Amino acid sequence: MELLIRPIRPTELPLLEDFLYEALWQPDPAQRLPREVVRTPALRPYAEAFGSRAGDCCLVAEVGGEVVGAAWCRMIHGFGWIGEPIPELAVALYPSFRGRGFGTRLLRALLEELSGRGFRAVSLSVQRDNPAAKLYLRLGFRTVAEHDGEWVMRCDLGDRTGAE
């Protein structure tokens, strides 16, 4: 299965709502949140009118012609906000494509893209019990704050060659 990482196309922007839902860590499959949660005031800024703000950047993971994941960032005061001018990112894959290294490759590509655009750092938030937290640590993110079991993490983008 070959993975293609590329910029999101304008016609694919509605997929960001799906990926925002997938980015929400829901440890109990029997008690998933309703999909409408992505339209709440707290989550809407992550995907609403994407591409209309300076700093909006999104790469997608494509397998067999199907978009199966996305990594994106924008300048918002979200759960992982640590200050200006540091964009906050989100990343998600559809469940059947997780655990294959696709997320690692997708996130690395986004970090390289952001570095190339001159951003000095990027932030995110993640529940500390979420298995994705290990990926973020491996890629050079460090915890800068913790609130109710949620980590706010930062990754400095200077030299991406050392991040594993």
Coordinates of C-alpha atoms in Angstrom, one line a residue:
M1 CA 0.0 0.0 0.0
E2 CA 1.7 3.2 -1.2
L3 CA 1.3 6.4 0.7
L4 CA 1.2 9.7 -1.1
I5 CA 1.5 12.9 1.1
R6 CA 0.3 16.1 -0.7
P7 CA -1.4 19.4 0.0
I8 CA -5.1 19.3 0.5
R9 CA -7.2 20.3 -2.6
P10 CA -10.0 22.9 -2.2
T11 CA -12.6 20.2 -3.0
E12 CA -11.3 18.1 -0.1
L13 CA -11.7 20.8 2.6
P14 CA -15.0 19.4 3.9
L15 CA -13.0 16.3 4.9
L16 CA -11.4 18.3 7.7
E17 CA -14.5 18.0 9.8
D18 CA -14.2 14.2 9.5
F19 CA -10.6 14.3 10.4
L20 CA -11.3 16.7 13.3
Y21 CA -13.7 14.1 14.7
E22 CA -11.1 11.4 14.3
A23 CA -8.5 13.5 16.0
L24 CA -10.7 13.5 19.2
W25 CA -9.4 10.8 21.5
Q26 CA -12.2 8.6 22.4
P27 CA -10.9 5.6 24.4
D28 CA -14.2 3.8 24.7
P29 CA -15.6 2.8 21.3
A30 CA -19.0 2.1 23.0
Q31 CA -19.3 5.7 24.1
R32 CA -18.3 7.8 21.2
L33 CA -19.2 11.5 21.0
P34 CA -21.8 12.5 18.5
R35 CA -20.2 13.8 15.3
E36 CA -21.8 17.2 15.8
V37 CA -19.3 17.9 18.5
V38 CA -17.0 19.2 15.8
R39 CA -19.4 22.1 15.3
T40 CA -19.3 23.3 18.9
P41 CA -17.7 26.7 19.5
A42 CA -14.6 25.1 21.1
L43 CA -13.9 22.9 18.0
R44 CA -15.3 24.8 15.1
P45 CA -12.2 27.0 14.6
Y46 CA -10.0 24.0 13.8
A47 CA -11.8 23.4 10.4
E48 CA -14.2 26.2 9.7
A49 CA -13.3 28.3 6.6
F50 CA -10.0 26.5 6.4
G51 CA -7.7 28.2 3.9
S52 CA -9.0 31.6 4.6
R53 CA -6.4 32.6 7.2
A54 CA -2.7 33.3 6.9
G55 CA -0.8 30.3 8.2
D56 CA -3.4 27.7 7.3
C57 CA -1.6 24.7 6.1
C58 CA -2.8 21.1 5.4
L59 CA -1.3 18.0 4.0
V60 CA -3.3 14.8 3.4
A61 CA -2.3 11.2 3.3
E62 CA -3.7 9.4 0.2
V63 CA -3.7 5.7 -0.3
G64 CA -5.1 4.1 -3.5
G65 CA -6.6 7.5 -4.6
E66 CA -8.5 7.9 -1.2
V67 CA -7.7 10.5 1.3
V68 CA -7.2 8.6 4.6
G69 CA -5.6 11.2 6.9
A70 CA -4.8 14.8 7.3
A71 CA -2.4 16.9 9.3
W72 CA -3.2 20.6 9.4
C73 CA -2.5 23.8 11.4
R74 CA -3.7 27.3 11.8
M75 CA -3.3 30.3 13.9
I76 CA -6.1 29.9 16.5
H77 CA -6.5 30.1 20.2
G78 CA -7.4 26.5 20.6
F79 CA -6.7 23.9 23.3
G80 CA -3.0 23.8 22.4
W81 CA -2.5 27.6 22.0
I82 CA 0.9 28.7 23.5
G83 CA 1.2 32.2 21.9
E84 CA 1.7 34.1 18.7
P85 CA 2.9 33.5 16.1
I86 CA 2.8 29.7 16.7
P87 CA 0.2 27.7 14.8
E88 CA -1.6 24.9 16.4
L89 CA -1.9 21.6 14.7
A90 CA -4.2 18.6 14.5
V91 CA -3.6 15.3 12.9
A92 CA -5.7 12.2 12.3
L93 CA -6.1 9.1 10.2
Y94 CA -9.1 7.0 9.6
P95 CA -8.9 4.1 12.2
S96 CA -8.2 1.3 9.6
F97 CA -5.1 3.2 8.5
R98 CA -3.5 3.7 12.0
G99 CA -0.5 1.7 13.2
R100 CA 1.2 1.6 9.9
G101 CA 3.6 4.5 10.2
F102 CA 1.4 6.8 8.0
G103 CA 0.7 9.2 10.8
T104 CA 4.4 9.5 11.5
R105 CA 5.2 10.2 7.9
L106 CA 2.3 12.7 7.6
L107 CA 3.2 14.6 10.7
R108 CA 6.9 14.7 9.7
A109 CA 6.0 16.1 6.3
L110 CA 3.8 18.8 7.9
L111 CA 6.6 19.8 10.3
E112 CA 9.0 20.1 7.4
E113 CA 6.5 22.2 5.5
L114 CA 6.0 24.5 8.4
S115 CA 9.7 24.9 8.9
G116 CA 10.1 25.7 5.2
R117 CA 7.5 28.4 5.6
G118 CA 9.5 30.0 8.3
F119 CA 7.5 29.0 11.4
R120 CA 9.8 28.6 14.4
A121 CA 7.5 26.3 16.4
V122 CA 4.1 24.5 16.4
S123 CA 1.9 23.4 19.2
L124 CA -0.9 20.9 19.9
S125 CA -2.9 19.4 22.7
V126 CA -3.3 15.8 23.5
Q127 CA -4.7 13.7 26.4
R128 CA -1.6 12.2 28.1
D129 CA -3.2 8.8 28.0
N130 CA -3.7 9.0 24.2
P131 CA -1.3 6.7 22.4
A132 CA -0.5 9.5 19.9
A133 CA 1.3 11.3 22.7
K134 CA 4.2 8.9 22.3
L135 CA 4.4 9.8 18.6
Y136 CA 4.6 13.5 19.4
L137 CA 7.4 12.9 21.9
R138 CA 9.3 10.8 19.4
L139 CA 9.0 13.7 16.9
G140 CA 10.5 16.2 19.2
F141 CA 7.4 17.7 20.9
R142 CA 7.8 18.5 24.6
T143 CA 5.2 19.2 27.2
V144 CA 4.9 22.9 28.2
A145 CA 1.7 22.7 30.2
E146 CA -0.7 20.2 31.7
H147 CA -4.4 20.7 32.5
D148 CA -6.7 17.9 33.7
G149 CA -4.7 15.1 32.0
E150 CA -4.2 17.1 28.8
W151 CA -0.8 18.0 27.7
V152 CA -0.1 21.2 25.7
M153 CA 3.0 20.4 23.6
R154 CA 5.4 22.4 21.5
C155 CA 7.8 21.4 18.8
D156 CA 10.6 23.7 17.8
L157 CA 11.1 23.6 14.0
G158 CA 14.6 24.8 13.5
D159 CA 16.5 21.7 12.5
R160 CA 14.1 18.8 11.6
T161 CA 17.0 16.4 10.7
G162 CA 17.4 15.2 14.3
A163 CA 13.7 14.4 15.0
E164 CA 12.9 10.7 14.9

